[in-house]
PDB file of C-alpha atoms in Angstrom:
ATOM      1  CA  UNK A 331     -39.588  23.169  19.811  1.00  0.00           C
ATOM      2  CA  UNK A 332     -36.672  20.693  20.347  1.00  0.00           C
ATOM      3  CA  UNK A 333     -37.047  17.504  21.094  1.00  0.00           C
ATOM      4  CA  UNK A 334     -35.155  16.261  24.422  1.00  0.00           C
ATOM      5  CA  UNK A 335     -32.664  12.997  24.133  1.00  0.00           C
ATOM      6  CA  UNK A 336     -31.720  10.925  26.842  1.00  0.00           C
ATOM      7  CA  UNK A 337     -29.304   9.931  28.272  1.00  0.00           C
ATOM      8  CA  UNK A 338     -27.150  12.802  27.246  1.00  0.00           C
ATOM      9  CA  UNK A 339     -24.088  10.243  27.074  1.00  0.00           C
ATOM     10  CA  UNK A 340     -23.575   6.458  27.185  1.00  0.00           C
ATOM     11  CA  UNK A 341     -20.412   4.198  27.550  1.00  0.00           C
ATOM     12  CA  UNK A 342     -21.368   0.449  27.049  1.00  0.00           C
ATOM     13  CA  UNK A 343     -18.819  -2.604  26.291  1.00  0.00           C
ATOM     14  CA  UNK A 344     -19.192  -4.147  23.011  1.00  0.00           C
ATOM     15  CA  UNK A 345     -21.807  -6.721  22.727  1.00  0.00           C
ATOM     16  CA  UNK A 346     -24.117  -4.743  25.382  1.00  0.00           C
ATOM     17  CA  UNK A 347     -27.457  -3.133  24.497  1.00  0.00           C
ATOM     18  CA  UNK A 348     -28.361   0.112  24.697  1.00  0.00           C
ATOM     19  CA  UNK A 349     -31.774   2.526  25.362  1.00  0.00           C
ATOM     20  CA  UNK A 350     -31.642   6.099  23.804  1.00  0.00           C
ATOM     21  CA  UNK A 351     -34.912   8.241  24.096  1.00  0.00           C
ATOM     22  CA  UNK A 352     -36.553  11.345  22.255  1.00  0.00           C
ATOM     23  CA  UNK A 353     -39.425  13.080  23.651  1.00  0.00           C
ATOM     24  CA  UNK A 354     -41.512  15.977  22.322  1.00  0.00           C
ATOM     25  CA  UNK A 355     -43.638  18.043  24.491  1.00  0.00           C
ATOM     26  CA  UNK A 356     -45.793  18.445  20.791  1.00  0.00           C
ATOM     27  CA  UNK A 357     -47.479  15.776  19.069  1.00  0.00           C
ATOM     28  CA  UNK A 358     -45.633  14.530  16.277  1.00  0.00           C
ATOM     29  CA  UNK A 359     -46.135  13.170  13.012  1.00  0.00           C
ATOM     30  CA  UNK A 360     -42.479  11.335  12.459  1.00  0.00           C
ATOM     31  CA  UNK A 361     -39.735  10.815  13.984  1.00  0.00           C
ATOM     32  CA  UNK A 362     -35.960  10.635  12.625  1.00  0.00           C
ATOM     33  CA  UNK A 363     -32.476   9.076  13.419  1.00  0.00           C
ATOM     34  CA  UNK A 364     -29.248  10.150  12.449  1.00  0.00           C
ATOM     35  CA  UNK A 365     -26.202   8.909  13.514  1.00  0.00           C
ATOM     36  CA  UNK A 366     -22.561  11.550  13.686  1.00  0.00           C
ATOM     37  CA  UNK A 367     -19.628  10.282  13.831  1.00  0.00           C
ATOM     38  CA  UNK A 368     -16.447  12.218  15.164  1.00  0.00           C
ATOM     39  CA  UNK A 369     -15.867  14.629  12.206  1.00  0.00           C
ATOM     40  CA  UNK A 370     -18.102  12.833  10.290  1.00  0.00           C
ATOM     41  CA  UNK A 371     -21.750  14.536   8.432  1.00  0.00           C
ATOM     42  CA  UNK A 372     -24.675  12.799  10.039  1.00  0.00           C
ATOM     43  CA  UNK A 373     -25.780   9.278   8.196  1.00  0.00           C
ATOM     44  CA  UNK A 374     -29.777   8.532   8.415  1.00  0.00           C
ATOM     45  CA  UNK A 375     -30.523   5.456  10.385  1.00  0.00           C
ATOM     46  CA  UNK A 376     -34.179   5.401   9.944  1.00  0.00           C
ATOM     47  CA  UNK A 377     -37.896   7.189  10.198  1.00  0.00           C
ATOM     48  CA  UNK A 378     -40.975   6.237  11.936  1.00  0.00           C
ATOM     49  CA  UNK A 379     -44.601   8.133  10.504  1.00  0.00           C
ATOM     50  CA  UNK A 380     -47.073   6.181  12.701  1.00  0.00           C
ATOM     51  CA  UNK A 381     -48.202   5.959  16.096  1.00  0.00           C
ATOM     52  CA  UNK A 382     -46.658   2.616  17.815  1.00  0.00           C
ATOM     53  CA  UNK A 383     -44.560   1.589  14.564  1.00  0.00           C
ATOM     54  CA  UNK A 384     -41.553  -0.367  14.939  1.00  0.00           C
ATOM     55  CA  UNK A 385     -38.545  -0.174  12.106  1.00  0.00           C
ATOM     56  CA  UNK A 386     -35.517  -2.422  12.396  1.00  0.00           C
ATOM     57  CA  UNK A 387     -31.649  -1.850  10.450  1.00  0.00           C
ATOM     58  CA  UNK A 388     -29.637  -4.422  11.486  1.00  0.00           C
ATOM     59  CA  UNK A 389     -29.084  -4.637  15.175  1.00  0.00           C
ATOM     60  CA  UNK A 390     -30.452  -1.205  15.901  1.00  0.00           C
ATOM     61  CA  UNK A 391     -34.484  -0.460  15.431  1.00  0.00           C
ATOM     62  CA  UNK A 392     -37.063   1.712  17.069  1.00  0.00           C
ATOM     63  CA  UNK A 393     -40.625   2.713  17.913  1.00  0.00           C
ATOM     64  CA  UNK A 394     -42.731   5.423  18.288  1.00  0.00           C
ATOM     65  CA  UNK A 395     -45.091   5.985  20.915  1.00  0.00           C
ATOM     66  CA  UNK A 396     -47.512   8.586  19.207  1.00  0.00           C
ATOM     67  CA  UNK A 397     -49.812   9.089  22.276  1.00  0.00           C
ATOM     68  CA  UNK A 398     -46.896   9.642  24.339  1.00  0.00           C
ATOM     69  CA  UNK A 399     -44.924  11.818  21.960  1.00  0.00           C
ATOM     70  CA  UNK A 400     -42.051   9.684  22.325  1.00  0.00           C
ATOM     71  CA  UNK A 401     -39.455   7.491  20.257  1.00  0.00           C
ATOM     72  CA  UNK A 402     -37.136   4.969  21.272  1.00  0.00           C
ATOM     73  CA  UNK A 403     -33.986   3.813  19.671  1.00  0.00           C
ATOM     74  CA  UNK A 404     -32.419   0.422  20.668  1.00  0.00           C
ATOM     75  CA  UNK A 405     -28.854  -0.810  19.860  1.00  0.00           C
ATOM     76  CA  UNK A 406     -28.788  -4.510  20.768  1.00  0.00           C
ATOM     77  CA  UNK A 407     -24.961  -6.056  21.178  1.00  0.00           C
ATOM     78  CA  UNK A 408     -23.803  -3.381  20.145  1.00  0.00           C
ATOM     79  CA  UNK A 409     -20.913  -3.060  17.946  1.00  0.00           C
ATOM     80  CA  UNK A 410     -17.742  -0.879  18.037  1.00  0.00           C
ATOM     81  CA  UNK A 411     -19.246   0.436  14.672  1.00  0.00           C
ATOM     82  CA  UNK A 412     -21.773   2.045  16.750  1.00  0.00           C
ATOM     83  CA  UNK A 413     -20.075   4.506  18.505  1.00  0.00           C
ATOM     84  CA  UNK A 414     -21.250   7.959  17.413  1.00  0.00           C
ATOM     85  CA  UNK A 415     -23.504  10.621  18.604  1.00  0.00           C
ATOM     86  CA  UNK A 416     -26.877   9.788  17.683  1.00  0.00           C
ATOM     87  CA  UNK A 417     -29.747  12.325  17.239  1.00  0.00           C
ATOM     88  CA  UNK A 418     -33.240  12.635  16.812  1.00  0.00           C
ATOM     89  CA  UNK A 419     -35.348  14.823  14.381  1.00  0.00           C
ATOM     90  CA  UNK A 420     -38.594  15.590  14.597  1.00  0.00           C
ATOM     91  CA  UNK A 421     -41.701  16.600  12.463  1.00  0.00           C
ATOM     92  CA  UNK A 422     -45.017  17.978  13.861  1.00  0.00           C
ATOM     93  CA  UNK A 423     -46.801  17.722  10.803  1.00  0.00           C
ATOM     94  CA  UNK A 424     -46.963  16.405   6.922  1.00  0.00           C
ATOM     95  CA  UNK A 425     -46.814  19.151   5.246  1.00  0.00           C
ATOM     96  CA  UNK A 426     -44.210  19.811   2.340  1.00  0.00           C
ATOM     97  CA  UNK A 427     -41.065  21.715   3.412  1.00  0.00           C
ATOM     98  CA  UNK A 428     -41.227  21.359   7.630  1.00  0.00           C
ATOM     99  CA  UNK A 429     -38.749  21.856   8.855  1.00  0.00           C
ATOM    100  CA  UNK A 430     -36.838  19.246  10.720  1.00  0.00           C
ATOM    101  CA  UNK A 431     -35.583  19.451  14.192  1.00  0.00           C
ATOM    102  CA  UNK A 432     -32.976  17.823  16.385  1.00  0.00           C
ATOM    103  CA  UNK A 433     -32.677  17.111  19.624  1.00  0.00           C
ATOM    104  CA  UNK A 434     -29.083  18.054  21.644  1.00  0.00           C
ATOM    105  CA  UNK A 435     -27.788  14.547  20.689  1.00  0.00           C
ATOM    106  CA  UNK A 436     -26.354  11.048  22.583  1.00  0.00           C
ATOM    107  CA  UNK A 437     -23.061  10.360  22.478  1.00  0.00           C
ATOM    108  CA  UNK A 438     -22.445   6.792  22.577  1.00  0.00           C
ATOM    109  CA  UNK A 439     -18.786   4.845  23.394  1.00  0.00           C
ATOM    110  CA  UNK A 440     -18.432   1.420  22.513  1.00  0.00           C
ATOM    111  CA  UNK A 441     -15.296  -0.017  24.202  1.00  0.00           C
ATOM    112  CA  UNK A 442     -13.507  -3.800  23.418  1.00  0.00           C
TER     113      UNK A 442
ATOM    114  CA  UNK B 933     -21.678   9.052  -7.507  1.00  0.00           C
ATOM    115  CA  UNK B 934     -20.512  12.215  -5.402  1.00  0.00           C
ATOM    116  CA  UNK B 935     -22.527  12.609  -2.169  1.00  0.00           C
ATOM    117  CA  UNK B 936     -22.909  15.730  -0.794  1.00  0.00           C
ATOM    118  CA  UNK B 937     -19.697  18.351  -1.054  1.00  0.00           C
ATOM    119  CA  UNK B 938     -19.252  21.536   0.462  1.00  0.00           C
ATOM    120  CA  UNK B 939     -16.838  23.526   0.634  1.00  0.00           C
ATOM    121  CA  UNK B 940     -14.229  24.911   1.924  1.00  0.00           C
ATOM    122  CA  UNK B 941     -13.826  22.397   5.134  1.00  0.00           C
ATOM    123  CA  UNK B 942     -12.551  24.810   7.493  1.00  0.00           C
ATOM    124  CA  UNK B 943     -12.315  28.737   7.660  1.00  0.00           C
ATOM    125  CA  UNK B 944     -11.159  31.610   9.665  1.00  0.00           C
ATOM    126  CA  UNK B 945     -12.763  34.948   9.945  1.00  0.00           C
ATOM    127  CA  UNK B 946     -12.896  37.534  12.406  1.00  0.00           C
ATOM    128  CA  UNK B 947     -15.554  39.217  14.079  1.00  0.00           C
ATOM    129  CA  UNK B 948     -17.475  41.474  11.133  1.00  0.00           C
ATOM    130  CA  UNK B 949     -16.407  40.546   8.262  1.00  0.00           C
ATOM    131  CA  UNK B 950     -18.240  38.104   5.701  1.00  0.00           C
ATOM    132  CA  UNK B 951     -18.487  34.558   4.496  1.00  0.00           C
ATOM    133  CA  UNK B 952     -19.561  32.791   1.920  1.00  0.00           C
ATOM    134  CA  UNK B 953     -19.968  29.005   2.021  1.00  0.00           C
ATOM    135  CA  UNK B 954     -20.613  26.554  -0.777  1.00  0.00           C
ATOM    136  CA  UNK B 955     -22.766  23.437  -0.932  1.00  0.00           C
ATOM    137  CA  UNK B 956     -22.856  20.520  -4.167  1.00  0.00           C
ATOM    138  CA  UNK B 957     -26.443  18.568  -3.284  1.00  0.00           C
ATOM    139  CA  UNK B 958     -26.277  14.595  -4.257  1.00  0.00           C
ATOM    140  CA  UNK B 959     -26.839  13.736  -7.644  1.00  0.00           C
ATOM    141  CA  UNK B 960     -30.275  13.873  -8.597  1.00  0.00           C
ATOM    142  CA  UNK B 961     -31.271  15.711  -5.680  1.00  0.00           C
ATOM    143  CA  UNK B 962     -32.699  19.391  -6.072  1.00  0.00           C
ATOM    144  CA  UNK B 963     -33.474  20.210  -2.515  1.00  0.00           C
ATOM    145  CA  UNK B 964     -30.917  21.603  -0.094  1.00  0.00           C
ATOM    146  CA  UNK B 965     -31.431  22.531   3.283  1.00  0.00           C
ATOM    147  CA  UNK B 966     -28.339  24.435   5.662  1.00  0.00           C
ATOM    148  CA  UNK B 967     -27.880  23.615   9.607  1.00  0.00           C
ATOM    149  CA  UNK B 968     -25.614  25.647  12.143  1.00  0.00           C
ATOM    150  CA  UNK B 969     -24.374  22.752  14.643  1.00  0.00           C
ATOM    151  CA  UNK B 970     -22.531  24.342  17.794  1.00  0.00           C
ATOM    152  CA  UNK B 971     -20.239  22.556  19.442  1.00  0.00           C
ATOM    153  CA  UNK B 972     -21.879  19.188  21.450  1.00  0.00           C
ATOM    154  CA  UNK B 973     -25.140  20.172  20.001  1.00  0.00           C
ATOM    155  CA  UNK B 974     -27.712  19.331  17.453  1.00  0.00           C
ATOM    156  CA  UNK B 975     -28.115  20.320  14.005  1.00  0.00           C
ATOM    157  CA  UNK B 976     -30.243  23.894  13.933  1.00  0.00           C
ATOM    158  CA  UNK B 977     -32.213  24.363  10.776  1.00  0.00           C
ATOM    159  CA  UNK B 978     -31.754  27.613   9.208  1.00  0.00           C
ATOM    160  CA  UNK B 979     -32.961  27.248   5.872  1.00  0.00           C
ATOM    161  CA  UNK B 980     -34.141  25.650   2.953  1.00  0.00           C
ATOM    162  CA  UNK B 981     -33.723  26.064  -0.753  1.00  0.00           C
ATOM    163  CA  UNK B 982     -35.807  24.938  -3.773  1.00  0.00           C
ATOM    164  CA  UNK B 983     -36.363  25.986  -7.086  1.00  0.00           C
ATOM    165  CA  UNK B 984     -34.054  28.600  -6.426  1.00  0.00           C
ATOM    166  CA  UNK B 985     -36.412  30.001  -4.081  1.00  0.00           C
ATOM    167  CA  UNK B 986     -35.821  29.844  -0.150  1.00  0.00           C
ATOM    168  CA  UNK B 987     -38.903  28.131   1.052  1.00  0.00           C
ATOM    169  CA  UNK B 988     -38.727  27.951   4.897  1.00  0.00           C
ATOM    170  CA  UNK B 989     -36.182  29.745   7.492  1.00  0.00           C
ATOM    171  CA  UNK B 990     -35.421  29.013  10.857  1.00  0.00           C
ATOM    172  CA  UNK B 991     -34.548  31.051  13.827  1.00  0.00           C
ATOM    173  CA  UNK B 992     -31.659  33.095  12.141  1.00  0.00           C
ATOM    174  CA  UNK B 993     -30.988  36.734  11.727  1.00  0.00           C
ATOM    175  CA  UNK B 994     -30.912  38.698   8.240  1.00  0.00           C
ATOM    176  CA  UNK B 995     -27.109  37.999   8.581  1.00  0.00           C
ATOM    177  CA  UNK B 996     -27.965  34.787   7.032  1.00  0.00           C
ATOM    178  CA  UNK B 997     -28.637  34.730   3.381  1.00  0.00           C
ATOM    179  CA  UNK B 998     -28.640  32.269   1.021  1.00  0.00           C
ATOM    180  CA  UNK B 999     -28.961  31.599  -2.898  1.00  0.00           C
ATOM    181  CA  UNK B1000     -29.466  28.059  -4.702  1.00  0.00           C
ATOM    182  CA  UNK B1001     -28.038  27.962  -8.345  1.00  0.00           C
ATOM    183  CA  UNK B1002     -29.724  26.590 -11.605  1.00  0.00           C
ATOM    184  CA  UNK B1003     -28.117  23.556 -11.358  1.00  0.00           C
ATOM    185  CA  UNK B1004     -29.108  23.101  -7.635  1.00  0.00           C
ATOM    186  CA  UNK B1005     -26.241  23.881  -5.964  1.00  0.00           C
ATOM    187  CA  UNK B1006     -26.208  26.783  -3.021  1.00  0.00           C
ATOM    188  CA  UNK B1007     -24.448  28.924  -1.076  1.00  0.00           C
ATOM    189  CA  UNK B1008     -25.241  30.378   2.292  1.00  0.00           C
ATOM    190  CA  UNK B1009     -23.536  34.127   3.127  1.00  0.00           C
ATOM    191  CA  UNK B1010     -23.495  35.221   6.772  1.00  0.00           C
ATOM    192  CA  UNK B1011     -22.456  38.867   7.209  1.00  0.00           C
ATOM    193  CA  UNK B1012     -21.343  41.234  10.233  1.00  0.00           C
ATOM    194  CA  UNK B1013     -19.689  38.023  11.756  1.00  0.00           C
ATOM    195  CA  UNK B1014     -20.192  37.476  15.579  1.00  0.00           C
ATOM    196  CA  UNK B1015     -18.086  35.367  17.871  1.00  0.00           C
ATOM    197  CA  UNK B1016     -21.593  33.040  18.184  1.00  0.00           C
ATOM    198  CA  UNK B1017     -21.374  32.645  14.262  1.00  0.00           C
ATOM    199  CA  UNK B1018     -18.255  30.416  15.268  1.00  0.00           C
ATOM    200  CA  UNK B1019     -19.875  26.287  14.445  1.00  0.00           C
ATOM    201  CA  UNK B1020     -20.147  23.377  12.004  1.00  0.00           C
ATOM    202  CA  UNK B1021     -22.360  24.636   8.687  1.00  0.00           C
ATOM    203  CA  UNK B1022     -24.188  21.288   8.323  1.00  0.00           C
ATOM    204  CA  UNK B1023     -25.295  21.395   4.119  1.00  0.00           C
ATOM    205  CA  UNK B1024     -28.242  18.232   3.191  1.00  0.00           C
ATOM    206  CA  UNK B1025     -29.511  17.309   0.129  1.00  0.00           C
ATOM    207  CA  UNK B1026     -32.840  15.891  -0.787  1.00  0.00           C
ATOM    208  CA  UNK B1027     -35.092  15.209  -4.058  1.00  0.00           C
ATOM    209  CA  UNK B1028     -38.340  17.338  -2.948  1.00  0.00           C
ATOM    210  CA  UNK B1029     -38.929  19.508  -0.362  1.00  0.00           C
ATOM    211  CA  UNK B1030     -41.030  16.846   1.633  1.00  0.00           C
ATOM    212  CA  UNK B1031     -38.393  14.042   1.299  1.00  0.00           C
ATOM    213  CA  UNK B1032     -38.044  12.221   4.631  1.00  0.00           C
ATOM    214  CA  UNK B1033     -34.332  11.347   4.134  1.00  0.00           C
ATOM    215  CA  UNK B1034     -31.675  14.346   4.233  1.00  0.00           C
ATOM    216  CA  UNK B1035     -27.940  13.547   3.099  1.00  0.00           C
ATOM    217  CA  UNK B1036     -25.564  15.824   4.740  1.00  0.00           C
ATOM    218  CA  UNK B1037     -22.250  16.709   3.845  1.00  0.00           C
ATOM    219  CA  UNK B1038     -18.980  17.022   6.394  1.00  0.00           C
ATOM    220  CA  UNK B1039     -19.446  20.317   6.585  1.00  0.00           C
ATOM    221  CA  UNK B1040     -17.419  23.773   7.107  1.00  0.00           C
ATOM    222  CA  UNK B1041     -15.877  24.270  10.573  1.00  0.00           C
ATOM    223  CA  UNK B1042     -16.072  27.986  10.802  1.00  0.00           C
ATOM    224  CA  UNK B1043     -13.852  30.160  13.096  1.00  0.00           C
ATOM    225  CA  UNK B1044     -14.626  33.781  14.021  1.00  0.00           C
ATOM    226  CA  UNK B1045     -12.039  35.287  15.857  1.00  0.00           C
TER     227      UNK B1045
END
């Protein structure tokens, strides 16, 4: 079942933070971020496996809220790099092959 | 080192007719897994390919077929094109089918008229 994002879109100046939000009405074993850009293939960001872990790349890092079936992903002063559309994948469980699913996607602006 | 190619980058078909799109994984990678992305929408899985074997499938009709080559490259065929077929072919690489981290190519924008 897909994962729901939100916000759906986001327009922030550059140097603002920024909140986007995946939530799974199954539990999940990991979660996974991707970021598009405009004609662009999707470029990994990062994974969280484990209940309450937080993972950091650069500026932008998230957590996972196992019990809640819920990740997070935060852009702090942001950067006009960071415009995209940013999804989230998700796994249900370990085993070899799952496949992965995405969410409908955030599209994030950066303006100067 | 070549990432992920595929191939051609856009295409035009019209409704019933056949396509056949082509996918080069990441060197070193033997894994390659094929997503439909519709316009301001996620990535859909629709399958995945190893050892020349397709080893899971998503939600996708017959109409989609695919093959993966000795030397891991693959190819996914959609026939009896529909107007719906019309989307982004998404093509990732990985080493092992339980890698975490997919690299996708650009794609092939595909048209059905």
């Amino acid at each position: 079942q897909q994962p729901v994002q939100s916000p759906q879109a986001v327009i922030l100046r550059e140097g603002e933070d920024a909140v986007i939000n995946c939530s799974s009405s199954k539990a999940l074993y990991s979660v996974h971020w991707y970021r598009q850009k405009h004609g662009e293939a999707p470029v990994f960001l990062m994974i969280l496996l484990k209940g309450g872990e937080q993972k950091g790349h650069e500026k932008i890092s998230a957590s996972f809220n196992e019990k809640k079936q819920q990740s997070s992903l935060y852009l702090t002063a942001s950067q006009l790099s960071y415009s995209g559309t940013y999804f989230c994948g998700t796994k249900t469980t370990l085993g070899a092959a799952q496949k992965l699913v995405f969410g409908q996607g955030t599209r994030l602006t950066i303006n100067p | 080192d070549a990432g992920v190619t595929q191939s051609p980058t856009h295409l035009i078909k019209t409704r019933g007719q056949q396509v056949t799109l082509r996918c080069s994984p990441k060197s070193g990678h033997d894994t390659v897994s094929w997503y439909q992305q519709a316009l301001g929408q996620g990535p859909q899985f629709i399958f995945q390919y190893y050892e020349e074997e397709e080893r899971q499938r998503g939600n996708f009709p017959d109409r989609f077929s695919g093959h993966q080559f000795p030397n891991y490259s693959s190819e996914l065929n959609v026939n009896a094109l529909l107007l719906g077929d019309s989307a982004l072919y998404l093509c990732a690489s990985s080493f092992g089918t339980g890698s975490e981290k997919l690299f996708f190519g650009s794609g092939t924008q595909l048209s059905v008229l």
